[in-house]
Short mmCIF file of C-alpha atoms in Angstrom, two decimals:
data_model
loop_
_atom_site.label_atom_id
_atom_site.label_comp_id
_atom_site.label_asym_id
_atom_site.label_seq_id
_atom_site.Cartn_x
_atom_site.Cartn_y
_atom_site.Cartn_z
CA SER A 1 1.40 21.17 -4.17
CA VAL A 2 0.12 19.16 -7.17
CA THR A 3 2.59 19.73 -10.12
CA THR A 4 1.72 17.06 -12.39
CA GLU A 5 -1.68 15.45 -13.70
CA PHE A 6 -2.28 12.90 -16.37
CA PRO A 7 -5.42 11.00 -17.50
CA ALA A 8 -4.72 7.31 -16.58
CA CYS A 9 -2.47 4.48 -15.63
CA ARG A 10 -1.63 1.26 -17.37
CA SER A 11 -1.53 -2.16 -15.72
CA GLY A 12 0.03 -5.08 -17.60
CA PHE A 13 1.47 -8.53 -17.14
CA LYS A 14 3.54 -10.02 -19.99
CA ASN A 15 6.15 -12.65 -20.34
CA LYS A 16 7.99 -10.40 -22.76
CA GLU A 17 7.94 -6.79 -23.91
CA VAL A 18 5.23 -6.32 -26.57
CA THR A 19 3.48 -2.97 -26.53
CA PRO A 20 0.62 -2.62 -27.40
CA THR A 21 -0.63 -5.99 -26.34
CA LYS A 22 -4.17 -7.20 -27.58
CA GLY A 23 -6.31 -9.62 -26.26
CA GLY A 24 -6.20 -11.87 -23.19
CA TYR A 25 -3.41 -14.21 -22.11
CA PHE A 26 -4.60 -17.16 -23.73
CA GLU A 27 -5.36 -15.59 -27.08
CA ASN A 28 -1.82 -14.06 -27.59
CA GLY A 29 0.29 -16.26 -25.40
CA ILE A 30 2.07 -13.11 -23.92
CA GLY A 31 -0.17 -11.37 -21.38
CA TYR A 32 -2.83 -8.68 -20.78
CA GLU A 33 -2.83 -4.99 -20.41
CA THR A 34 -5.39 -2.32 -19.56
CA VAL A 35 -5.67 1.35 -18.97
CA THR A 36 -7.56 2.82 -15.75
CA PRO A 37 -8.46 6.46 -15.52
CA ASN A 38 -7.93 8.59 -12.54
CA VAL A 39 -5.69 6.19 -10.55
CA LEU A 40 -2.34 7.27 -9.33
CA ASN A 41 -2.42 10.23 -11.74
CA LEU A 42 -1.34 13.21 -9.68
CA GLY A 43 2.20 14.32 -8.82
CA VAL A 44 2.78 16.16 -5.56
CA ALA A 45 5.92 18.24 -4.74
CA PRO A 46 6.71 17.16 -1.28
CA ALA A 47 8.63 20.34 -0.19
CA ILE A 48 5.53 22.57 -1.08
CA LEU A 49 3.19 20.02 0.54
CA LEU A 50 5.02 19.98 3.75
CA GLU A 51 5.36 23.66 3.84
CA ARG A 52 1.50 24.15 3.50
CA VAL A 53 0.91 21.56 6.09
CA ALA A 54 3.36 23.06 8.47
CA GLN A 55 1.80 26.58 8.04
CA ARG A 56 -1.79 25.29 8.48
CA PHE A 57 -0.64 23.60 11.57
CA LYS A 58 0.93 26.60 13.03
CA GLU A 59 -2.16 28.72 12.28
CA ASN A 60 -4.04 26.37 14.28
CA GLY A 61 -1.92 26.68 17.28
CA GLY A 62 0.75 24.02 16.52
CA VAL A 63 4.43 24.23 17.09
CA VAL A 64 7.09 22.70 14.75
CA MET A 65 10.23 21.89 16.42
CA GLU A 66 12.86 21.55 13.41
CA GLN A 67 16.23 19.63 13.75
CA THR A 68 15.00 18.44 17.20
CA ARG A 69 15.79 14.79 18.28
CA LEU A 70 13.37 12.73 20.47
CA GLN A 71 15.42 10.82 22.68
CA ASN A 72 12.56 8.77 24.63
CA VAL A 73 9.08 8.88 25.70
CA ALA A 74 7.95 8.60 29.34
CA VAL A 75 4.53 7.41 30.02
CA SER A 76 2.26 7.57 33.16
CA GLU A 77 -1.25 6.24 32.77
CA ALA A 78 -2.57 8.63 35.40
CA LEU A 79 -0.69 11.84 34.39
CA GLY A 80 0.31 11.78 30.85
CA THR A 81 3.45 11.47 28.72
CA ALA A 82 6.70 13.46 28.63
CA LEU A 83 8.94 13.63 25.44
CA ASP A 84 12.71 13.81 26.22
CA LEU A 85 14.39 16.02 23.59
CA GLY A 86 17.83 15.90 25.16
CA GLU A 87 19.55 18.04 27.72
CA GLU A 88 19.53 21.28 25.84
CA GLN A 89 15.77 21.32 25.60
CA ASP A 90 12.93 21.26 27.95
CA PRO A 91 10.64 18.16 27.81
CA VAL A 92 7.20 18.28 26.01
CA THR A 93 4.44 16.99 27.97
CA ALA A 94 1.25 15.75 26.33
CA ARG A 95 -1.94 13.72 26.98
CA LEU A 96 -1.41 11.54 23.93
CA VAL A 97 1.65 10.82 21.77
CA LEU A 98 0.81 10.05 17.98
CA ASP A 99 3.69 7.90 16.30
CA CYS A 100 3.91 8.98 12.82
CA MET A 101 7.62 8.02 12.24
CA GLY A 102 7.02 5.58 9.51
CA ASN A 103 7.91 1.80 9.25
CA ALA A 104 11.36 2.74 10.77
CA SER A 105 9.64 4.04 13.98
CA PRO A 106 11.83 3.20 17.03
CA ILE A 107 8.50 2.91 19.11
CA SER A 108 7.07 0.29 16.58
CA ARG A 109 10.43 -1.39 16.54
CA GLN A 110 10.56 -1.65 20.17
CA GLN A 111 7.14 -3.19 20.35
CA ARG A 112 7.98 -5.53 17.48
CA TYR A 113 11.38 -6.45 18.96
CA GLY A 114 12.41 -10.03 17.80
CA MET A 115 9.81 -10.25 15.13
CA LYS A 116 10.94 -10.96 11.60
CA PRO A 117 9.07 -9.15 8.84
CA ASP A 118 6.49 -11.51 7.22
CA GLY A 119 7.18 -9.79 3.72
CA VAL A 120 9.48 -7.15 2.11
CA CYS A 121 8.70 -4.81 -0.81
CA CYS A 122 12.25 -3.84 -2.33
CA VAL A 123 12.02 -0.86 -4.67
CA VAL A 124 14.84 0.91 -6.94
CA GLY A 125 14.45 3.50 -9.30
CA SER A 126 15.05 7.06 -10.59
CA CYS A 127 13.64 10.41 -11.72
CA ALA A 128 15.24 11.28 -15.04
CA SER A 129 14.75 13.48 -18.14
CA GLY A 130 15.68 12.23 -21.76
CA PHE A 131 12.67 10.03 -22.39
CA ASP A 132 10.33 10.31 -25.56
CA LYS A 133 8.11 13.39 -24.98
CA GLU A 134 5.24 11.98 -27.40
CA THR A 135 4.86 8.79 -25.41
CA ASN A 136 5.21 10.31 -21.98
CA LEU A 137 1.42 10.83 -21.63
CA ILE A 138 0.00 8.21 -18.99
CA GLY A 139 1.53 6.20 -16.08
CA ASP A 140 2.19 2.51 -15.37
CA ILE A 141 0.93 1.54 -11.98
CA ILE A 142 2.17 -2.10 -12.10
CA TYR A 143 3.70 -3.81 -15.10
CA THR A 144 5.72 -6.87 -16.01
CA ASN A 145 7.60 -7.65 -19.22
CA THR A 146 9.90 -10.52 -17.99
CA GLU A 147 9.26 -13.83 -16.31
CA ILE A 148 10.29 -14.80 -12.91
CA LYS A 149 14.13 -14.50 -12.56
CA ASP A 150 16.06 -17.25 -10.88
CA PHE A 151 18.86 -16.22 -8.58
CA GLY A 152 19.98 -19.64 -7.67
CA ASP A 153 20.61 -20.05 -3.90
CA SER A 154 19.13 -16.47 -3.41
CA GLY A 155 15.75 -17.71 -4.65
CA SER A 156 13.56 -16.29 -7.60
CA LEU A 157 12.02 -12.93 -7.93
CA GLN A 158 9.33 -11.39 -10.35
CA TYR A 159 10.00 -7.84 -11.29
CA PHE A 160 7.57 -5.16 -11.55
CA TRP A 161 7.69 -1.77 -13.00
CA GLU A 162 6.08 1.49 -12.45
CA ALA A 163 6.38 4.83 -14.37
CA PHE A 164 4.85 8.44 -13.91
CA PRO A 165 5.21 11.37 -16.17
CA VAL A 166 6.61 14.53 -14.48
CA GLY A 167 5.63 18.14 -15.31
CA ILE A 168 2.61 17.96 -17.37
CA GLY A 169 -1.09 18.66 -17.02
CA ARG A 170 -0.55 21.55 -14.41
CA ASN A 171 0.72 25.14 -14.61
CA GLY A 172 0.29 25.36 -18.31
CA ASN A 173 2.48 22.44 -19.12
CA GLU A 174 0.55 20.33 -21.85
CA PRO A 175 0.73 16.59 -22.35
CA GLY A 176 3.64 15.90 -24.77
CA THR A 177 5.93 18.62 -23.64
CA SER A 178 8.02 16.77 -20.92
CA ASP A 179 10.60 14.30 -21.36
CA THR A 180 11.07 13.67 -17.55
CA LYS A 181 9.47 10.72 -15.62
CA THR A 182 9.94 8.56 -12.58
CA THR A 183 10.38 4.94 -13.05
CA TYR A 184 10.49 2.30 -10.48
CA MET A 185 11.40 -1.34 -10.41
CA PHE A 186 10.05 -3.38 -7.46
CA THR A 187 9.72 -6.97 -6.31
CA TYR A 188 8.03 -8.86 -3.33
CA LEU A 189 9.90 -11.26 -1.14
CA ASP A 190 10.45 -12.51 2.20
CA ALA A 191 13.04 -11.54 4.64
CA ASP A 192 15.50 -14.46 4.12
CA GLU A 193 19.05 -13.40 4.53
CA LYS A 194 19.83 -15.24 1.33
CA ARG A 195 18.01 -12.82 -0.77
CA PRO A 196 19.72 -10.52 -3.45
CA SER A 197 20.99 -7.22 -2.19
CA LEU A 198 19.40 -3.75 -3.19
CA GLN A 199 22.64 -3.26 -5.29
CA THR A 200 21.90 -6.37 -7.23
CA LEU A 201 18.31 -5.05 -7.94
CA MET A 202 19.75 -1.64 -8.90
CA ASP A 203 22.25 -3.15 -11.40
CA ASP A 204 19.32 -5.14 -12.85
CA TYR A 205 17.20 -1.89 -12.99
CA TRP A 206 19.57 -0.04 -15.13
CA GLU A 207 20.19 -3.12 -17.26
CA LEU A 208 16.49 -3.66 -17.87
CA LEU A 209 15.39 -0.18 -18.12
CA PRO A 210 15.98 0.33 -21.93
CA VAL A 211 13.69 -2.90 -22.51
CA TYR A 212 10.89 -1.23 -20.39
CA GLN A 213 11.57 2.22 -21.86
CA PRO A 214 12.63 1.50 -25.64
CA SER A 215 12.92 5.25 -26.38
CA ILE A 216 16.26 4.87 -24.72
CA THR A 217 19.26 2.58 -25.25
CA ASP A 218 21.81 3.40 -22.82
CA PRO A 219 20.68 5.16 -19.50
CA GLU A 220 24.30 6.52 -18.83
CA GLU A 221 24.30 8.20 -22.13
CA ASP A 222 20.66 9.17 -22.80
CA LEU A 223 19.37 10.26 -19.55
CA ASP A 224 19.97 13.15 -17.18
CA VAL A 225 19.37 11.59 -13.84
CA LYS A 226 17.76 13.99 -11.16
CA ARG A 227 17.65 11.59 -8.21
CA VAL A 228 17.98 7.90 -7.58
CA LEU A 229 15.84 5.84 -5.12
CA PHE A 230 16.47 2.53 -3.35
CA ALA A 231 14.50 1.29 -0.29
CA TYR A 232 12.76 -1.74 1.09
CA PHE A 233 9.57 -1.69 3.01
CA PRO A 234 9.03 -4.49 5.78
CA THR A 235 5.59 -5.68 6.42
CA TYR A 236 3.99 -7.58 9.15
CA ARG A 237 0.99 -9.81 9.21
CA ASP A 238 0.10 -8.26 12.78
CA SER A 239 -1.21 -5.13 11.48
CA PRO A 240 -2.59 -2.55 12.24
CA LEU A 241 -0.33 -2.47 15.36
CA LYS A 242 -2.49 -2.24 18.63
CA PRO A 243 -0.68 -0.13 21.20
CA GLN A 244 1.46 -1.77 23.98
CA TRP A 245 1.50 1.33 26.05
CA SER A 246 -1.34 3.70 26.98
CA ARG A 247 -1.29 7.22 25.75
CA VAL A 248 0.78 6.31 22.68
CA LEU A 249 -0.75 5.49 19.19
CA ALA A 250 0.79 4.55 16.05
CA VAL A 251 -0.64 5.98 12.84
CA GLY A 252 0.37 5.50 9.12
CA ASP A 253 3.19 3.23 8.16
CA ALA A 254 4.12 2.94 11.84
CA SER A 255 1.10 1.15 12.48
CA GLY A 256 1.34 -1.00 9.51
CA ILE A 257 -2.02 0.14 8.18
CA GLN A 258 -0.74 0.32 4.51
CA SER A 259 -1.42 -2.44 2.17
CA PRO A 260 1.43 -5.13 1.92
CA LEU A 261 1.44 -4.50 -1.69
CA SER A 262 2.27 -0.68 -1.58
CA PHE A 263 5.68 0.91 -1.05
CA GLY A 264 4.42 3.13 1.75
CA GLY A 265 1.34 4.46 3.25
CA PHE A 266 0.73 8.05 2.13
CA GLY A 267 -2.48 6.84 0.27
CA ALA A 268 -3.46 4.52 3.16
CA LEU A 269 -2.95 7.61 5.82
CA THR A 270 -5.07 9.95 3.50
CA ARG A 271 -7.76 7.37 3.22
CA HIS A 272 -7.76 6.89 7.11
CA ALA A 273 -7.09 10.62 7.96
CA GLU A 274 -10.78 11.52 8.67
CA ARG A 275 -11.40 8.46 10.73
CA ILE A 276 -8.23 8.62 12.68
CA THR A 277 -8.53 12.32 13.42
CA GLY A 278 -12.10 11.98 14.60
CA ALA A 279 -11.29 9.06 16.85
CA VAL A 280 -8.26 10.81 18.28
CA SER A 281 -10.32 13.87 19.15
CA GLU A 282 -13.10 11.80 20.56
CA ALA A 283 -10.32 9.86 22.57
CA LEU A 284 -8.99 12.95 24.06
CA GLU A 285 -12.56 14.38 24.75
CA ALA A 286 -13.66 11.09 26.44
CA ASP A 287 -10.44 10.49 28.02
CA CYS A 288 -10.00 6.98 26.51
CA LEU A 289 -6.35 6.99 26.45
CA HIS A 290 -5.70 3.52 27.98
CA LYS A 291 -4.02 1.27 25.43
CA ASP A 292 -7.18 -1.03 25.28
CA ASP A 293 -9.30 2.15 24.22
CA LEU A 294 -6.73 3.16 21.64
CA GLY A 295 -6.49 -0.28 20.31
CA GLU A 296 -10.04 0.06 19.11
CA ILE A 297 -8.57 2.86 16.62
CA ASN A 298 -6.06 0.23 15.11
CA ALA A 299 -8.61 -2.52 15.15
CA TYR A 300 -8.47 -5.80 12.96
CA THR A 301 -9.47 -5.05 9.18
CA PRO A 302 -10.00 -8.29 7.33
CA ASN A 303 -9.38 -6.66 4.01
CA LEU A 304 -5.90 -5.67 5.01
CA SER A 305 -5.41 -9.14 6.15
CA ALA A 306 -6.72 -10.61 3.02
CA ALA A 307 -4.25 -8.66 0.85
CA TRP A 308 -1.47 -10.72 2.31
CA MET A 309 -2.69 -13.46 0.10
CA PHE A 310 -1.75 -11.29 -3.04
CA GLN A 311 1.80 -10.43 -1.86
CA LYS A 312 2.56 -14.29 -1.28
CA ALA A 313 1.01 -15.19 -4.67
CA MET A 314 3.33 -12.59 -6.26
CA SER A 315 6.55 -13.74 -4.59
CA VAL A 316 8.59 -16.96 -4.69
CA LYS A 317 10.05 -18.42 -1.42
CA VAL A 318 13.75 -19.47 -1.45
CA GLY A 319 14.08 -22.90 -2.62
CA GLN A 320 10.46 -23.06 -4.04
CA LYS A 321 10.20 -24.41 -7.73
CA VAL A 322 7.68 -22.47 -9.88
CA ASP A 323 6.66 -22.11 -13.35
CA PRO A 324 8.59 -18.86 -14.50
CA LYS A 325 5.28 -17.62 -16.11
CA PHE A 326 3.33 -18.34 -12.96
CA VAL A 327 2.94 -14.65 -11.57
CA ASN A 328 2.18 -13.19 -15.16
CA ARG A 329 -0.48 -15.78 -15.84
CA LEU A 330 -2.05 -15.23 -12.42
CA LEU A 331 -2.13 -11.46 -12.65
CA ALA A 332 -2.99 -11.40 -16.41
CA VAL A 333 -6.14 -13.53 -16.11
CA ASN A 334 -7.14 -11.68 -12.80
CA PHE A 335 -6.79 -8.33 -14.20
CA GLN A 336 -8.71 -9.19 -17.33
CA GLN A 337 -11.57 -10.45 -15.11
CA MET A 338 -11.58 -7.45 -13.06
CA ASP A 339 -11.50 -5.24 -16.16
CA ASP A 340 -14.45 -6.75 -17.46
CA MET A 341 -16.48 -6.41 -14.35
CA GLY A 342 -15.94 -2.57 -14.84
CA GLY A 343 -14.41 0.46 -13.14
CA LYS A 344 -16.23 -0.18 -9.75
CA THR A 345 -14.04 -3.30 -9.33
CA MET A 346 -10.81 -2.41 -10.77
CA THR A 347 -10.48 1.32 -9.53
CA PRO A 348 -10.91 0.52 -5.76
CA PHE A 349 -8.35 -2.57 -6.01
CA LEU A 350 -5.79 -0.21 -7.67
CA GLN A 351 -6.10 2.34 -4.88
CA ASP A 352 -5.57 -0.32 -2.26
CA VAL A 353 -9.04 -0.87 -1.17
CA VAL A 354 -10.10 -4.46 -1.30
CA ARG A 355 -13.91 -4.83 -1.23
CA PHE A 356 -15.74 -8.17 -0.71
CA ASP A 357 -18.03 -7.87 -3.75
CA GLY A 358 -15.27 -7.13 -6.07
CA LEU A 359 -12.79 -9.78 -4.70
CA VAL A 360 -15.32 -12.62 -4.81
CA GLY A 361 -16.71 -11.80 -8.19
CA SER A 362 -13.19 -11.47 -9.79
CA LEU A 363 -11.95 -14.69 -8.07
CA ALA A 364 -14.94 -16.57 -9.19
CA ARG A 365 -14.57 -15.31 -12.89
CA SER A 366 -10.83 -16.05 -12.76
CA PHE A 367 -11.55 -19.68 -11.66
CA LYS A 368 -13.97 -20.03 -14.38
CA ALA A 369 -11.55 -18.60 -17.03
CA ASP A 370 -8.66 -20.52 -15.86
CA PRO A 371 -9.72 -23.57 -13.95
CA LEU A 372 -6.75 -25.78 -14.28
CA PHE A 373 -4.54 -23.13 -13.02
CA MET A 374 -6.10 -23.61 -9.45
CA PRO A 375 -3.83 -26.65 -8.24
CA GLN A 376 -0.80 -24.58 -9.01
CA ILE A 377 -2.04 -21.48 -7.01
CA VAL A 378 -2.80 -23.74 -3.94
CA ALA A 379 0.65 -25.50 -4.25
CA HIS A 380 2.31 -21.99 -4.57
CA VAL A 381 0.84 -20.45 -1.54
CA GLY A 382 0.16 -23.35 0.60
CA LEU A 383 -3.02 -24.96 2.01
CA PRO A 384 -2.61 -23.51 5.44
CA ARG A 385 -2.04 -19.97 4.22
CA LEU A 386 -5.18 -20.41 1.90
CA ILE A 387 -7.29 -21.64 4.76
CA ASP A 388 -6.28 -18.72 6.81
CA TRP A 389 -6.96 -16.32 3.86
CA LEU A 390 -10.60 -17.73 3.44
CA GLY A 391 -11.03 -16.97 7.09
CA HIS A 392 -10.18 -13.39 6.33
CA LEU A 393 -12.45 -13.36 3.30
CA SER A 394 -15.42 -14.62 5.26
CA MET A 395 -14.78 -11.92 7.90
CA MET A 396 -14.91 -9.32 4.96
CA GLY A 397 -18.32 -10.77 4.16
CA ILE A 398 -19.43 -10.39 7.74
CA TYR A 399 -18.03 -6.87 8.16
CA SER A 400 -19.87 -5.83 5.04
CA ALA A 401 -23.24 -7.24 6.43
CA LEU A 402 -22.44 -5.45 9.93
CA HIS A 403 -21.63 -2.24 8.15
CA ALA A 404 -25.06 -2.33 6.63
CA THR A 405 -26.68 -2.45 10.24
CA SER A 406 -24.50 0.69 11.30
CA PRO A 407 -27.37 3.23 10.89
CA VAL A 408 -29.34 1.19 13.39
CA VAL A 409 -26.50 0.45 15.62
CA GLU A 410 -25.48 4.10 15.79
CA THR A 411 -29.08 5.16 16.60
CA LEU A 412 -29.35 2.78 19.46
CA VAL A 413 -25.78 3.61 20.84
CA GLU A 414 -26.55 7.32 20.82
CA ASN A 415 -30.10 6.98 22.50
CA ILE A 416 -29.36 4.06 24.91
CA GLU A 417 -25.65 3.98 25.82
CA SER A 418 -24.76 6.74 28.48
CA ASP A 419 -21.08 5.73 29.23
CA PRO A 420 -18.68 7.74 27.00
CA ARG A 421 -16.26 5.03 26.90
CA GLU A 422 -18.71 2.49 25.53
CA LYS A 423 -19.88 5.00 23.04
CA PHE A 424 -16.22 5.57 21.83
CA ARG A 425 -15.69 1.91 21.49
CA TRP A 426 -18.92 1.25 19.52
CA ARG A 427 -18.11 3.96 17.20
CA ARG A 428 -14.64 2.51 16.59
CA ARG A 429 -16.33 -0.98 15.90
CA MET A 430 -18.67 0.65 13.28
CA GLU A 431 -15.55 2.30 11.68
CA ALA A 432 -13.85 -1.21 11.51
CA TRP A 433 -16.75 -2.50 9.80
CA LYS A 434 -16.80 0.20 7.36
CA PHE A 435 -13.06 0.23 6.61
CA GLY A 436 -12.42 -3.36 7.14
CA SER A 437 -14.99 -4.36 4.40
CA GLY A 438 -13.93 -1.59 2.09
CA SER A 439 -17.30 0.05 2.34
CA ASP A 440 -15.64 3.43 2.93
CA TYR A 441 -14.86 3.62 -0.80
CA ILE A 442 -17.25 5.79 -2.73
CA LEU A 443 -18.44 4.19 -5.95
CA ASP A 444 -20.94 6.59 -7.22
CA ASN A 445 -18.49 8.86 -9.26
CA ILE A 446 -16.90 5.76 -11.09
CA GLU A 447 -18.29 4.70 -14.42
CA ASN A 448 -18.42 0.89 -15.35
#
C-alpha cells in the first residue's frame, strides 16, 4: 500500500518567501529552515490499504458489512450491547463496541453535546500534476512564507503549508520523474463564529500557491488537478475522551487522542495501536467492560495536554493584537534550537510525540537565545493558560520518573496482585506513564 517514498521533509518559518534560507532568524531577518530525514516521507494508497486490512480482518473471522447504516447502540451493563442496523437488518450483539468513527462520531458528539471545540485546524489543498519534476524531491512538513494575515473583525490567521511528492521512490519510480504533488494550506483558530469560511481559505490557497510553489504561475492554467481537499478538524482539551457508557470505547480521532496540532489521527492511532489492542483484549478476557475500567485505556496523558500550548501559541484570538511576525519568530527560534539539539529531539516532535527531556531542553535554549521575547509569549497565550501548561509539563516529568519504575511495579503486580481487575488497571496506569511522557518513542535508531 506504500506507493511513494522520499528521503526527508523540510520545516521552515519565514516572514517572506526566500529559498533557500541560510542562518538563523536574527542573522538573516527572515526566518529559519531545516530538513529532517525519515519524517512523513511515505505515501499510502488508501484504497489498497483498506482492501488489505479488510482481507486480513476477514481471514481472522471478521465480518465487514458494507453500506450498512448504524442507527443506534443499546447498552446493558449486565448483558452486553446491541447494534440497531435498521428494519431490514438483524441487530448485531457484542460484548464491547469500539467507536472508530472519527471526530464526527455521533457517539462522541452525543457525549460532548453542548461543548464548543477548544480549537480548530482548518485545511484546504489539492493533489495536482504540473509542478517542476527536478525540485519535487522532498516534502514540507510545516512551512510558512507570510506573516500573520489580518481579516479585520474576523480575526487574524497564520497560514502554514505542507507539500508531499507523489509517485516517487517506489515501484521503480526514481526521484525527479514525477510532476505530481499534494499541497495543503492550513491554519489554527478558535471556534468563534466570526472566523473566515473555508471558501475564503480556499480562495487564498489558490492565490498564494504560486508564491509557495514558484515553478507555477497560474494554478488554473499550469496544473492538472486530481482532487481538492477542504476540511476542519475540531479539537477538545478534554481528551482522550473517557467513556460515558459501559461497553463502549472511543478510539482514534473519536477519542481525541490525536495531537491538537495534527489534521487527523492516523499516525496517532498507529502509534497507540499495540497499546489499545492489548488493552481491549485484556478487558474482554478479564471482563473489565465497565466505563470506569475502560476509562483507564483512555487515561490522562500530560504530553497531549501540553501540546495545547503550541496550538494556542500558533493562533490568534479574535480581537487580539499581535506582531505579524510573532508566530514565525517563535517557531523559527524554537526549531533552530531543536535542530541544534539533534535528531533525538526534532524527530519525535515532528512525529507528534512530545517528550519531557526534549521539550524542557528546547524551551530552555529558546529562552536563552531570545530572552526578550518571553514577555510577548506570556501576553499572547495568557498567564492562566501558561500556569495550566506548566502543570502538565510537571506531570510529564512525574510520568517520566514513574515510567522508570515500571519494571519494578510490573513485577510486584504480577506476583502480589490476584484480582484480575486490579491487574488490568495497574497495567493501564503503567501504559499511561509510558505514553503520557513520550517514553514509548524508540530513540535508538535516530542519529543526532
